[in-house]
Tab-separated table of N, CA and C in Angstrom:
chain	number	residue	atom	x	y	z
A	1	UNK	N	79.789	27.632	-6.494
A	1	UNK	CA	79.465	26.651	-7.354
A	1	UNK	C	78.641	25.579	-7.413
A	2	UNK	N	77.293	24.924	-7.753
A	2	UNK	CA	77.145	23.551	-6.887
A	2	UNK	C	77.271	22.648	-7.791
A	3	UNK	N	77.169	21.434	-7.626
A	3	UNK	CA	77.602	20.408	-7.668
A	3	UNK	C	77.316	20.547	-9.200
A	4	UNK	N	75.713	19.967	-9.302
A	4	UNK	CA	75.213	19.751	-10.616
A	4	UNK	C	75.527	21.286	-11.735
A	5	UNK	N	76.129	21.854	-11.597
A	5	UNK	CA	76.765	22.645	-12.455
A	5	UNK	C	77.713	22.597	-12.928
A	6	UNK	N	78.524	21.412	-12.298
A	6	UNK	CA	79.905	20.593	-13.292
A	6	UNK	C	80.299	19.264	-13.315
A	7	UNK	N	78.994	18.940	-12.740
A	7	UNK	CA	78.917	17.068	-12.837
A	7	UNK	C	79.013	16.894	-14.163
A	8	UNK	N	78.690	17.492	-15.413
A	8	UNK	CA	78.549	17.040	-16.407
A	8	UNK	C	80.187	17.116	-16.817
A	9	UNK	N	80.965	18.055	-16.245
A	9	UNK	CA	82.346	18.016	-16.915
A	9	UNK	C	83.003	17.091	-16.357
A	10	UNK	N	82.799	16.963	-14.703
A	10	UNK	CA	83.696	15.730	-13.935
A	10	UNK	C	82.813	14.451	-14.848
A	11	UNK	N	82.278	14.095	-14.914
A	11	UNK	CA	81.513	13.038	-15.638
A	11	UNK	C	81.828	12.552	-16.648
A	12	UNK	N	82.018	13.392	-17.696
A	12	UNK	CA	83.146	13.290	-19.120
A	12	UNK	C	84.596	12.881	-19.272
A	13	UNK	N	85.283	13.820	-17.982
A	13	UNK	CA	86.281	13.637	-17.631
A	13	UNK	C	86.636	12.158	-17.164
A	14	UNK	N	85.711	11.760	-15.899
A	14	UNK	CA	85.743	9.976	-15.221
A	14	UNK	C	85.867	8.830	-16.702
A	15	UNK	N	84.385	9.453	-17.449
A	15	UNK	CA	84.591	8.261	-18.190
A	15	UNK	C	85.382	8.068	-19.846
A	16	UNK	N	86.172	9.631	-19.659
A	16	UNK	CA	87.567	9.215	-20.578
A	16	UNK	C	88.394	8.240	-19.589
A	17	UNK	N	88.663	8.888	-18.754
A	17	UNK	CA	89.812	7.990	-17.849
A	17	UNK	C	89.279	6.570	-17.270
A	18	UNK	N	88.050	6.322	-17.232
A	18	UNK	CA	87.616	4.588	-17.174
A	18	UNK	C	88.245	3.972	-18.696
A	19	UNK	N	88.294	4.617	-19.693
A	19	UNK	CA	87.798	4.394	-21.113
A	19	UNK	C	89.623	3.753	-21.160
A	20	UNK	N	90.537	4.757	-20.647
A	20	UNK	CA	91.645	4.053	-20.786
A	20	UNK	C	92.030	3.198	-19.787
A	21	UNK	N	91.653	3.642	-18.274
A	21	UNK	CA	91.832	2.069	-17.453
A	21	UNK	C	91.331	0.815	-17.696
A	22	UNK	N	90.309	1.096	-18.715
A	22	UNK	CA	89.917	-0.332	-19.558
A	22	UNK	C	90.795	-0.872	-19.571
A	23	UNK	N	91.474	-0.154	-20.967
A	23	UNK	CA	92.619	-0.992	-21.676
A	23	UNK	C	93.700	-1.732	-20.796
A	24	UNK	N	94.557	-0.636	-19.916
A	24	UNK	CA	95.175	-0.669	-18.648
A	24	UNK	C	94.984	-2.082	-18.392
A	25	UNK	N	93.894	-2.135	-17.746
A	25	UNK	CA	94.020	-3.258	-16.668
A	25	UNK	C	93.578	-4.728	-17.675
A	26	UNK	N	93.366	-4.594	-18.743
A	26	UNK	CA	92.841	-5.707	-19.691
A	26	UNK	C	94.197	-5.941	-19.913
A	27	UNK	N	94.739	-5.349	-20.296
A	27	UNK	CA	96.142	-6.084	-21.036
A	27	UNK	C	97.193	-6.556	-19.475
A	28	UNK	N	97.048	-5.880	-18.846
A	28	UNK	CA	98.072	-6.076	-17.085
A	28	UNK	C	97.492	-7.574	-17.148
A	29	UNK	N	95.830	-7.937	-16.822
A	29	UNK	CA	95.306	-9.236	-16.657
A	29	UNK	C	95.550	-10.152	-17.334
A	30	UNK	N	95.768	-9.859	-18.790
A	30	UNK	CA	96.449	-10.824	-19.983
A	30	UNK	C	97.482	-11.105	-19.535
A	31	UNK	N	98.518	-10.565	-19.472
A	31	UNK	CA	100.286	-11.010	-19.143
A	31	UNK	C	99.664	-11.462	-18.015
A	32	UNK	N	99.217	-10.814	-17.249
A	32	UNK	CA	99.292	-11.521	-16.194
A	32	UNK	C	98.622	-13.276	-15.665
A	33	UNK	N	97.719	-13.781	-16.616
A	33	UNK	CA	97.473	-14.474	-17.037
A	33	UNK	C	98.265	-15.640	-18.289
A	34	UNK	N	99.090	-15.005	-18.787
A	34	UNK	CA	99.925	-15.728	-19.517
A	34	UNK	C	99.190	-15.715	-21.312
A	35	UNK	N	98.284	-14.585	-21.319
A	35	UNK	CA	97.528	-14.924	-22.695
A	35	UNK	C	96.638	-16.193	-22.650
A	36	UNK	N	96.299	-16.524	-21.680
A	36	UNK	CA	95.615	-17.937	-21.316
A	36	UNK	C	93.803	-17.545	-21.301
A	37	UNK	N	94.114	-16.504	-20.511
A	37	UNK	CA	92.440	-15.871	-20.517
A	37	UNK	C	92.535	-14.898	-20.592
A	38	UNK	N	91.252	-13.947	-21.549
A	38	UNK	CA	91.090	-12.450	-22.006
A	38	UNK	C	90.053	-11.882	-20.438
A	39	UNK	N	90.336	-11.363	-19.683
A	39	UNK	CA	89.408	-10.993	-19.359
A	39	UNK	C	89.387	-9.214	-18.962
A	40	UNK	N	87.888	-8.576	-20.228
A	40	UNK	CA	87.988	-7.438	-20.217
A	40	UNK	C	87.011	-6.413	-19.051
A	41	UNK	N	87.952	-5.329	-19.161
A	41	UNK	CA	87.295	-4.749	-17.957
A	41	UNK	C	86.496	-3.699	-18.426
A	42	UNK	N	85.620	-3.480	-17.686
A	42	UNK	CA	84.388	-2.401	-18.417
A	42	UNK	C	84.149	-1.471	-17.773
A	43	UNK	N	85.164	-1.066	-16.974
A	43	UNK	CA	84.878	-0.104	-15.807
A	43	UNK	C	83.786	1.399	-16.617
A	44	UNK	N	84.464	1.516	-17.686
A	44	UNK	CA	83.720	2.941	-18.553
A	44	UNK	C	82.053	2.301	-18.697
A	45	UNK	N	81.717	1.383	-18.779
A	45	UNK	CA	80.150	0.442	-19.096
A	45	UNK	C	79.535	0.848	-17.437
A	46	UNK	N	80.108	0.410	-16.219
A	46	UNK	CA	79.751	0.819	-14.888
A	46	UNK	C	79.800	1.723	-14.442
A	47	UNK	N	80.761	3.013	-14.604
A	47	UNK	CA	80.554	4.349	-14.670
A	47	UNK	C	79.086	5.022	-15.554
A	48	UNK	N	78.844	4.492	-17.416
A	48	UNK	CA	77.842	4.823	-18.035
A	48	UNK	C	76.633	4.297	-17.231
A	49	UNK	N	76.621	2.901	-16.546
A	49	UNK	CA	75.687	2.643	-16.121
A	49	UNK	C	75.028	3.409	-14.522
A	50	UNK	N	76.422	3.788	-13.757
A	50	UNK	CA	76.111	4.735	-12.316
A	50	UNK	C	75.372	6.024	-12.775
A	51	UNK	N	75.869	6.821	-13.938
A	51	UNK	CA	75.469	7.531	-14.336
A	51	UNK	C	74.292	7.869	-14.998
A	52	UNK	N	73.990	7.054	-15.804
A	52	UNK	CA	72.781	7.079	-16.474
A	52	UNK	C	71.700	7.092	-15.406
A	53	UNK	N	71.569	7.352	-14.149
A	53	UNK	CA	70.739	7.009	-12.964
A	53	UNK	C	70.183	8.656	-12.936
A	54	UNK	N	71.599	9.507	-12.845
A	54	UNK	CA	71.695	10.894	-12.600
A	54	UNK	C	71.703	12.003	-13.466
A	55	UNK	N	72.760	11.357	-14.759
A	55	UNK	CA	73.176	12.853	-16.079
A	55	UNK	C	71.728	12.486	-16.676
A	56	UNK	N	71.827	14.188	-17.698
A	56	UNK	CA	70.579	13.700	-18.330
A	56	UNK	C	70.785	13.129	-19.507
A	57	UNK	N	69.945	12.188	-20.648
A	57	UNK	CA	69.741	11.417	-21.355
A	57	UNK	C	70.657	11.842	-22.591
A	58	UNK	N	70.718	13.421	-23.108
A	58	UNK	CA	71.273	13.396	-24.269
A	58	UNK	C	72.714	13.581	-24.230
A	59	UNK	N	72.802	13.987	-23.250
A	59	UNK	CA	74.259	14.040	-22.379
A	59	UNK	C	74.838	12.840	-22.679
A	60	UNK	N	74.641	12.161	-21.991
A	60	UNK	CA	75.312	11.017	-22.082
A	60	UNK	C	74.964	10.025	-23.238
A	61	UNK	N	74.350	10.192	-23.583
A	61	UNK	CA	74.524	9.571	-25.331
A	61	UNK	C	75.363	9.699	-26.182
A	62	UNK	N	75.840	11.300	-26.071
A	62	UNK	CA	76.397	12.120	-26.704
A	62	UNK	C	78.078	11.736	-26.432
A	63	UNK	N	78.008	12.044	-25.047
A	63	UNK	CA	79.417	11.230	-24.280
A	63	UNK	C	79.648	10.339	-24.757
A	64	UNK	N	78.958	8.885	-25.067
A	64	UNK	CA	79.065	7.440	-25.202
A	64	UNK	C	78.990	7.407	-26.779
A	65	UNK	N	78.483	8.389	-27.286
A	65	UNK	CA	79.076	8.417	-28.953
A	65	UNK	C	80.281	8.820	-29.111
A	66	UNK	N	81.022	10.066	-28.413
A	66	UNK	CA	81.859	10.466	-28.191
A	66	UNK	C	83.152	9.882	-28.151
A	67	UNK	N	83.133	8.936	-26.427
A	67	UNK	CA	84.221	7.888	-25.746
A	67	UNK	C	84.065	6.530	-26.870
A	68	UNK	N	82.907	6.077	-27.517
A	68	UNK	CA	83.056	4.818	-28.697
A	68	UNK	C	84.108	5.121	-29.777
A	69	UNK	N	83.642	6.547	-30.015
A	69	UNK	CA	84.468	7.372	-31.165
A	69	UNK	C	86.176	6.607	-30.767
A	70	UNK	N	86.319	7.564	-29.632
A	70	UNK	CA	88.054	7.346	-28.957
A	70	UNK	C	88.043	5.770	-28.881
A	71	UNK	N	87.266	5.201	-28.572
A	71	UNK	CA	87.582	3.559	-28.203
A	71	UNK	C	87.827	2.590	-29.098
A	72	UNK	N	86.817	2.860	-30.410
A	72	UNK	CA	87.477	2.513	-32.160
A	72	UNK	C	88.893	3.121	-32.340
A	73	UNK	N	88.808	4.005	-32.226
A	73	UNK	CA	90.065	4.465	-32.455
A	73	UNK	C	91.325	4.211	-32.167
A	74	UNK	N	91.082	4.134	-30.727
A	74	UNK	CA	92.405	3.611	-29.638
A	74	UNK	C	92.833	2.336	-29.440
A	75	UNK	N	91.633	1.855	-29.660
A	75	UNK	CA	92.198	-0.450	-29.460
A	75	UNK	C	91.689	-0.962	-30.477
A	76	UNK	N	90.467	-0.454	-31.215
A	76	UNK	CA	90.056	-1.895	-32.439
A	76	UNK	C	90.753	-1.023	-33.924
A	77	UNK	N	91.031	0.059	-34.163
A	77	UNK	CA	91.308	0.799	-35.016
A	77	UNK	C	90.469	0.628	-36.396
A	78	UNK	N	88.846	0.334	-36.068
A	78	UNK	CA	87.870	0.695	-36.584
A	78	UNK	C	86.966	1.380	-36.568
A	79	UNK	N	86.484	2.271	-36.972
A	79	UNK	CA	85.552	3.260	-36.860
A	79	UNK	C	83.858	2.654	-36.466
A	80	UNK	N	83.243	2.774	-35.982
A	80	UNK	CA	81.936	1.939	-35.981
A	80	UNK	C	81.591	1.166	-34.912
A	81	UNK	N	82.442	0.557	-34.182
A	81	UNK	CA	81.622	-0.760	-33.354
A	81	UNK	C	81.744	-0.717	-32.477
A	82	UNK	N	82.205	0.355	-31.508
A	82	UNK	CA	81.927	0.957	-30.399
A	82	UNK	C	81.277	1.877	-30.643
A	83	UNK	N	81.707	3.134	-31.302
A	83	UNK	CA	81.003	4.163	-31.565
A	83	UNK	C	79.323	4.306	-31.820
A	84	UNK	N	78.684	2.628	-32.149
A	84	UNK	CA	77.404	2.602	-32.113
A	84	UNK	C	76.614	1.912	-30.875
A	85	UNK	N	77.616	0.882	-30.156
A	85	UNK	CA	77.463	0.429	-28.987
A	85	UNK	C	77.229	0.880	-27.913
A	86	UNK	N	78.254	1.842	-27.276
A	86	UNK	CA	78.155	2.439	-26.605
A	86	UNK	C	76.793	3.413	-26.509
A	87	UNK	N	76.354	4.245	-27.248
A	87	UNK	CA	74.892	4.865	-27.333
A	87	UNK	C	73.774	4.203	-27.128
A	88	UNK	N	73.899	2.915	-27.934
A	88	UNK	CA	72.752	2.336	-28.414
A	88	UNK	C	72.499	1.497	-26.767
A	89	UNK	N	73.797	0.638	-25.802
A	89	UNK	CA	73.337	0.709	-24.286
A	89	UNK	C	73.400	1.799	-23.493
A	90	UNK	N	73.831	2.519	-23.870
A	90	UNK	CA	72.989	3.603	-22.950
A	90	UNK	C	71.846	4.132	-23.121
A	91	UNK	N	71.253	4.671	-24.301
A	91	UNK	CA	69.990	4.482	-25.055
A	91	UNK	C	68.822	3.561	-24.062
A	92	UNK	N	69.357	1.891	-24.291
A	92	UNK	CA	68.483	1.061	-23.762
A	92	UNK	C	68.652	0.903	-22.120
A	93	UNK	N	69.751	1.663	-21.163
A	93	UNK	CA	69.342	1.955	-19.968
A	93	UNK	C	68.705	2.640	-19.565
A	94	UNK	N	68.600	4.191	-20.201
A	94	UNK	CA	66.952	4.937	-20.512
A	94	UNK	C	66.325	4.441	-20.470
A	95	UNK	N	65.858	3.729	-21.447
A	95	UNK	CA	64.399	2.897	-21.687
A	95	UNK	C	64.463	2.202	-20.259
A	96	UNK	N	65.329	1.482	-19.772
A	96	UNK	CA	65.179	0.104	-18.547
A	96	UNK	C	65.286	1.078	-17.598
A	97	UNK	N	65.330	2.226	-17.445
A	97	UNK	CA	65.417	3.081	-16.538
A	97	UNK	C	64.445	2.967	-14.807
A	98	UNK	N	63.403	2.765	-15.313
A	98	UNK	CA	62.719	2.206	-14.179
A	98	UNK	C	62.790	1.333	-13.276
A	99	UNK	N	62.934	-0.012	-14.172
A	99	UNK	CA	63.057	-1.470	-14.167
A	99	UNK	C	64.694	-1.246	-13.391
A	100	UNK	N	65.588	-0.874	-14.157
A	100	UNK	CA	67.336	-1.236	-13.625
A	100	UNK	C	67.700	-0.239	-12.393
A	101	UNK	N	66.907	1.110	-11.973
A	101	UNK	CA	67.278	1.299	-10.761
A	101	UNK	C	66.248	1.427	-9.474
A	102	UNK	N	66.105	0.294	-9.283
A	102	UNK	CA	65.011	-0.386	-8.016
A	102	UNK	C	65.931	-0.409	-7.347
A	103	UNK	N	67.037	-0.942	-7.257
A	103	UNK	CA	68.044	-1.307	-6.402
A	103	UNK	C	69.492	-1.765	-6.892
A	104	UNK	N	70.363	-2.012	-6.199
A	104	UNK	CA	71.851	-2.394	-6.194
A	104	UNK	C	71.849	-3.541	-7.490
A	105	UNK	N	70.817	-4.371	-6.607
A	105	UNK	CA	70.699	-6.049	-7.399
A	105	UNK	C	70.522	-5.682	-8.630
A	106	UNK	N	69.429	-5.188	-9.341
A	106	UNK	CA	68.738	-5.301	-10.270
A	106	UNK	C	69.519	-4.154	-11.135
A	107	UNK	N	70.537	-3.435	-10.915
A	107	UNK	CA	71.695	-2.981	-11.584
A	107	UNK	C	72.705	-3.813	-11.613
A	108	UNK	N	73.393	-4.384	-10.727
A	108	UNK	CA	74.281	-5.918	-10.492
A	108	UNK	C	73.586	-6.824	-11.881
A	109	UNK	N	72.790	-6.763	-12.117
A	109	UNK	CA	72.206	-7.646	-13.008
A	109	UNK	C	72.047	-7.235	-14.630
A	110	UNK	N	71.672	-6.184	-14.262
A	110	UNK	CA	71.244	-5.577	-15.589
A	110	UNK	C	72.974	-4.929	-16.548
A	111	UNK	N	73.947	-4.936	-15.488
A	111	UNK	CA	75.192	-5.170	-15.585
A	111	UNK	C	76.201	-5.967	-16.300
A	112	UNK	N	75.392	-7.531	-15.736
A	112	UNK	CA	75.733	-9.031	-16.606
A	112	UNK	C	75.238	-8.795	-17.749
A	113	UNK	N	73.994	-7.973	-17.967
A	113	UNK	CA	73.280	-8.372	-19.656
A	113	UNK	C	74.223	-7.373	-20.050
A	114	UNK	N	74.198	-5.914	-20.018
A	114	UNK	CA	75.090	-5.091	-20.917
A	114	UNK	C	76.500	-5.655	-20.675
A	115	UNK	N	77.044	-5.873	-20.065
A	115	UNK	CA	78.826	-6.661	-20.167
A	115	UNK	C	78.171	-7.714	-21.757
A	116	UNK	N	77.394	-8.982	-21.390
A	116	UNK	CA	77.543	-9.635	-22.129
A	116	UNK	C	77.118	-9.088	-23.090
A	117	UNK	N	76.320	-8.659	-23.407
A	117	UNK	CA	75.203	-7.964	-24.988
A	117	UNK	C	76.600	-7.252	-25.499
A	118	UNK	N	77.442	-6.191	-25.029
A	118	UNK	CA	78.699	-5.701	-25.752
A	118	UNK	C	79.592	-6.366	-26.156
A	119	UNK	N	79.881	-7.542	-25.499
A	119	UNK	CA	80.689	-8.466	-25.879
A	119	UNK	C	80.217	-8.961	-26.984
A	120	UNK	N	79.059	-10.040	-27.315
A	120	UNK	CA	78.542	-10.598	-27.467
A	120	UNK	C	78.208	-9.867	-29.514
A	121	UNK	N	77.333	-8.691	-29.202
A	121	UNK	CA	77.460	-8.008	-30.204
A	121	UNK	C	78.681	-6.861	-31.129
A	122	UNK	N	79.323	-6.628	-30.414
A	122	UNK	CA	81.204	-6.458	-30.900
A	122	UNK	C	81.600	-7.280	-31.405
A	123	UNK	N	81.559	-8.497	-30.534
A	123	UNK	CA	82.806	-9.865	-31.253
A	123	UNK	C	81.122	-10.366	-32.833
A	124	UNK	N	80.539	-10.283	-32.396
A	124	UNK	CA	79.518	-10.411	-33.967
A	124	UNK	C	79.751	-9.441	-34.893
A	125	UNK	N	79.752	-8.246	-34.988
A	125	UNK	CA	80.338	-7.388	-35.958
A	125	UNK	C	82.086	-7.795	-36.480
A	126	UNK	N	82.373	-7.732	-35.469
A	126	UNK	CA	84.251	-8.275	-35.689
A	126	UNK	C	84.089	-9.372	-36.614
A	127	UNK	N	83.292	-10.710	-36.542
A	127	UNK	CA	83.430	-11.234	-37.173
A	127	UNK	C	82.627	-11.361	-38.320
A	128	UNK	N	81.905	-10.741	-38.618
A	128	UNK	CA	80.739	-10.481	-39.614
A	128	UNK	C	81.130	-9.582	-40.510
A	129	UNK	N	82.516	-8.880	-40.305
A	129	UNK	CA	83.283	-8.127	-41.553
A	129	UNK	C	84.915	-8.690	-40.975
A	130	UNK	N	84.910	-9.704	-40.449
A	130	UNK	CA	86.069	-10.359	-40.748
A	130	UNK	C	87.181	-10.059	-40.451
A	131	UNK	N	87.295	-9.380	-39.000
A	131	UNK	CA	88.117	-8.515	-38.213
A	131	UNK	C	88.663	-9.229	-37.058
A	132	UNK	N	88.495	-10.401	-36.865
A	132	UNK	CA	88.247	-11.636	-36.131
A	132	UNK	C	87.786	-12.817	-36.661
A	133	UNK	N	88.288	-13.814	-36.036
A	133	UNK	CA	88.116	-15.096	-35.784
A	133	UNK	C	88.328	-15.675	-34.871
A	134	UNK	N	87.092	-16.793	-33.802
A	134	UNK	CA	87.373	-17.098	-32.678
A	134	UNK	C	86.220	-18.315	-32.771
A	135	UNK	N	86.459	-18.851	-31.905
A	135	UNK	CA	85.668	-20.231	-31.554
A	135	UNK	C	84.670	-19.712	-30.553
A	136	UNK	N	83.426	-20.449	-30.783
A	136	UNK	CA	82.330	-20.188	-29.428
A	136	UNK	C	82.664	-20.961	-28.025
A	137	UNK	N	83.431	-22.005	-27.984
A	137	UNK	CA	84.008	-22.517	-27.074
A	137	UNK	C	85.117	-21.560	-26.861
A	138	UNK	N	85.818	-20.912	-27.384
A	138	UNK	CA	86.794	-20.195	-26.857
A	138	UNK	C	86.337	-18.948	-26.007
A	139	UNK	N	85.294	-18.190	-26.970
A	139	UNK	CA	84.713	-17.296	-26.670
A	139	UNK	C	84.236	-16.814	-25.029
A	140	UNK	N	83.123	-18.386	-24.735
A	140	UNK	CA	82.539	-18.735	-24.074
A	140	UNK	C	83.649	-18.197	-22.706
A	141	UNK	N	84.764	-19.454	-22.871
A	141	UNK	CA	85.304	-19.922	-21.876
A	141	UNK	C	86.074	-19.685	-21.346
A	142	UNK	N	87.035	-18.724	-22.530
A	142	UNK	CA	88.299	-17.800	-21.786
A	142	UNK	C	88.469	-16.582	-22.214
A	143	UNK	N	87.042	-16.276	-23.085
A	143	UNK	CA	87.085	-14.767	-22.569
A	143	UNK	C	85.810	-14.148	-21.973
A	144	UNK	N	84.424	-14.310	-22.166
A	144	UNK	CA	83.342	-14.393	-21.476
A	144	UNK	C	83.052	-14.412	-20.206
A	145	UNK	N	83.810	-15.576	-19.527
A	145	UNK	CA	83.386	-15.945	-18.788
A	145	UNK	C	84.222	-15.169	-17.547
A	146	UNK	N	85.863	-15.158	-17.914
A	146	UNK	CA	86.115	-14.341	-17.145
A	146	UNK	C	86.129	-12.604	-16.796
A	147	UNK	N	85.342	-12.900	-18.403
A	147	UNK	CA	85.475	-11.018	-18.251
A	147	UNK	C	84.239	-10.449	-17.665
A	148	UNK	N	83.213	-11.789	-17.389
A	148	UNK	CA	81.900	-11.503	-16.103
A	148	UNK	C	82.758	-11.596	-15.009
A	149	UNK	N	83.378	-12.329	-14.608
A	149	UNK	CA	83.967	-12.825	-13.503
A	149	UNK	C	84.471	-11.264	-13.087
A	150	UNK	N	85.754	-10.572	-14.087
A	150	UNK	CA	86.208	-9.314	-13.377
A	150	UNK	C	85.224	-8.487	-13.638
A	151	UNK	N	84.188	-8.001	-14.106
A	151	UNK	CA	83.317	-7.087	-14.083
A	151	UNK	C	82.581	-7.140	-13.059
A	152	UNK	N	82.065	-8.397	-12.328
A	152	UNK	CA	81.224	-9.007	-11.405
A	152	UNK	C	82.063	-8.046	-10.047
A	153	UNK	N	83.389	-8.063	-10.224
A	153	UNK	CA	83.695	-7.728	-9.139
A	153	UNK	C	84.300	-6.398	-9.338
A	154	UNK	N	84.625	-5.696	-10.134
A	154	UNK	CA	84.830	-4.484	-10.472
A	154	UNK	C	83.461	-3.778	-9.539
A	155	UNK	N	82.085	-4.231	-10.040
A	155	UNK	CA	80.999	-3.419	-10.029
A	155	UNK	C	80.707	-3.339	-8.342
A	156	UNK	N	81.253	-4.357	-7.598
A	156	UNK	CA	80.907	-4.918	-6.547
A	156	UNK	C	82.261	-3.197	-5.438
A	157	UNK	N	83.077	-3.567	-6.092
A	157	UNK	CA	83.856	-2.492	-5.934
A	157	UNK	C	83.715	-1.090	-5.759
A	158	UNK	N	83.077	-0.357	-7.396
A	158	UNK	CA	82.713	0.666	-7.616
A	158	UNK	C	81.267	1.493	-7.546
A	159	UNK	N	80.341	0.608	-7.598
A	159	UNK	CA	79.085	1.113	-7.710
A	159	UNK	C	78.742	2.309	-6.199
A	160	UNK	N	79.192	2.037	-5.524
A	160	UNK	CA	78.915	3.139	-4.230
A	160	UNK	C	79.499	4.318	-4.683
A	161	UNK	N	80.861	3.634	-4.974
A	161	UNK	CA	81.697	5.142	-5.515
A	161	UNK	C	81.146	6.208	-6.457
A	162	UNK	N	80.657	5.172	-7.891
A	162	UNK	CA	80.082	5.636	-9.141
A	162	UNK	C	78.957	6.949	-8.622
A	163	UNK	N	77.783	5.827	-7.614
A	163	UNK	CA	76.702	6.207	-7.396
A	163	UNK	C	76.822	7.781	-6.613
A	164	UNK	N	77.660	7.943	-5.636
A	164	UNK	CA	77.986	9.214	-4.795
A	164	UNK	C	78.868	10.266	-5.507
A	165	UNK	N	79.455	9.696	-6.751
A	165	UNK	CA	80.381	10.907	-7.351
A	165	UNK	C	79.156	11.593	-8.524
A	166	UNK	N	78.177	10.396	-8.958
A	166	UNK	CA	77.261	11.498	-10.064
A	166	UNK	C	76.376	11.624	-9.556
A	167	UNK	N	75.778	11.373	-7.911
A	167	UNK	CA	74.099	12.026	-7.560
A	167	UNK	C	74.388	13.316	-7.284
A	168	UNK	N	73.187	13.897	-7.643
A	168	UNK	CA	73.307	15.521	-7.343
A	168	UNK	C	72.777	16.044	-6.261
A	169	UNK	N	73.058	16.204	-5.312
A	169	UNK	CA	72.852	16.759	-4.234
A	169	UNK	C	73.486	18.038	-4.052
């Protein structure tokens, strides 16, 4: 069996595991910083970014929709926020495919933009529906900055393994 025959099944499992690892790593870092900083891991988003280069568009958008729904049920408790956000971000990845995948640096800056967009949009929706309340200064200094720092480190560590995993050879 060729790698491309089973890569979709492998990718779906990897995305699910990354979703679970996101939550565990985030909770661990919250406890480690004694809840002073909240660094939200986005292993799933990094995996989706790497997968979008090689995997079919319809498959990845559908997978992002399902994983987003599971993410909402498991972490947020309100279905809709990540169910819409993840497929939308994956769709944008495909729109920007020619620019985004020129080299690892464009992917890196794309990841920063996608993580920032995801956090701002999901917080905006949560504020709109009064699911959360947070000040702008707290969001930027205690949440967004540590989140970006963590995901920059995760990207540096995982971009090559993820690219090799999803590459169809």
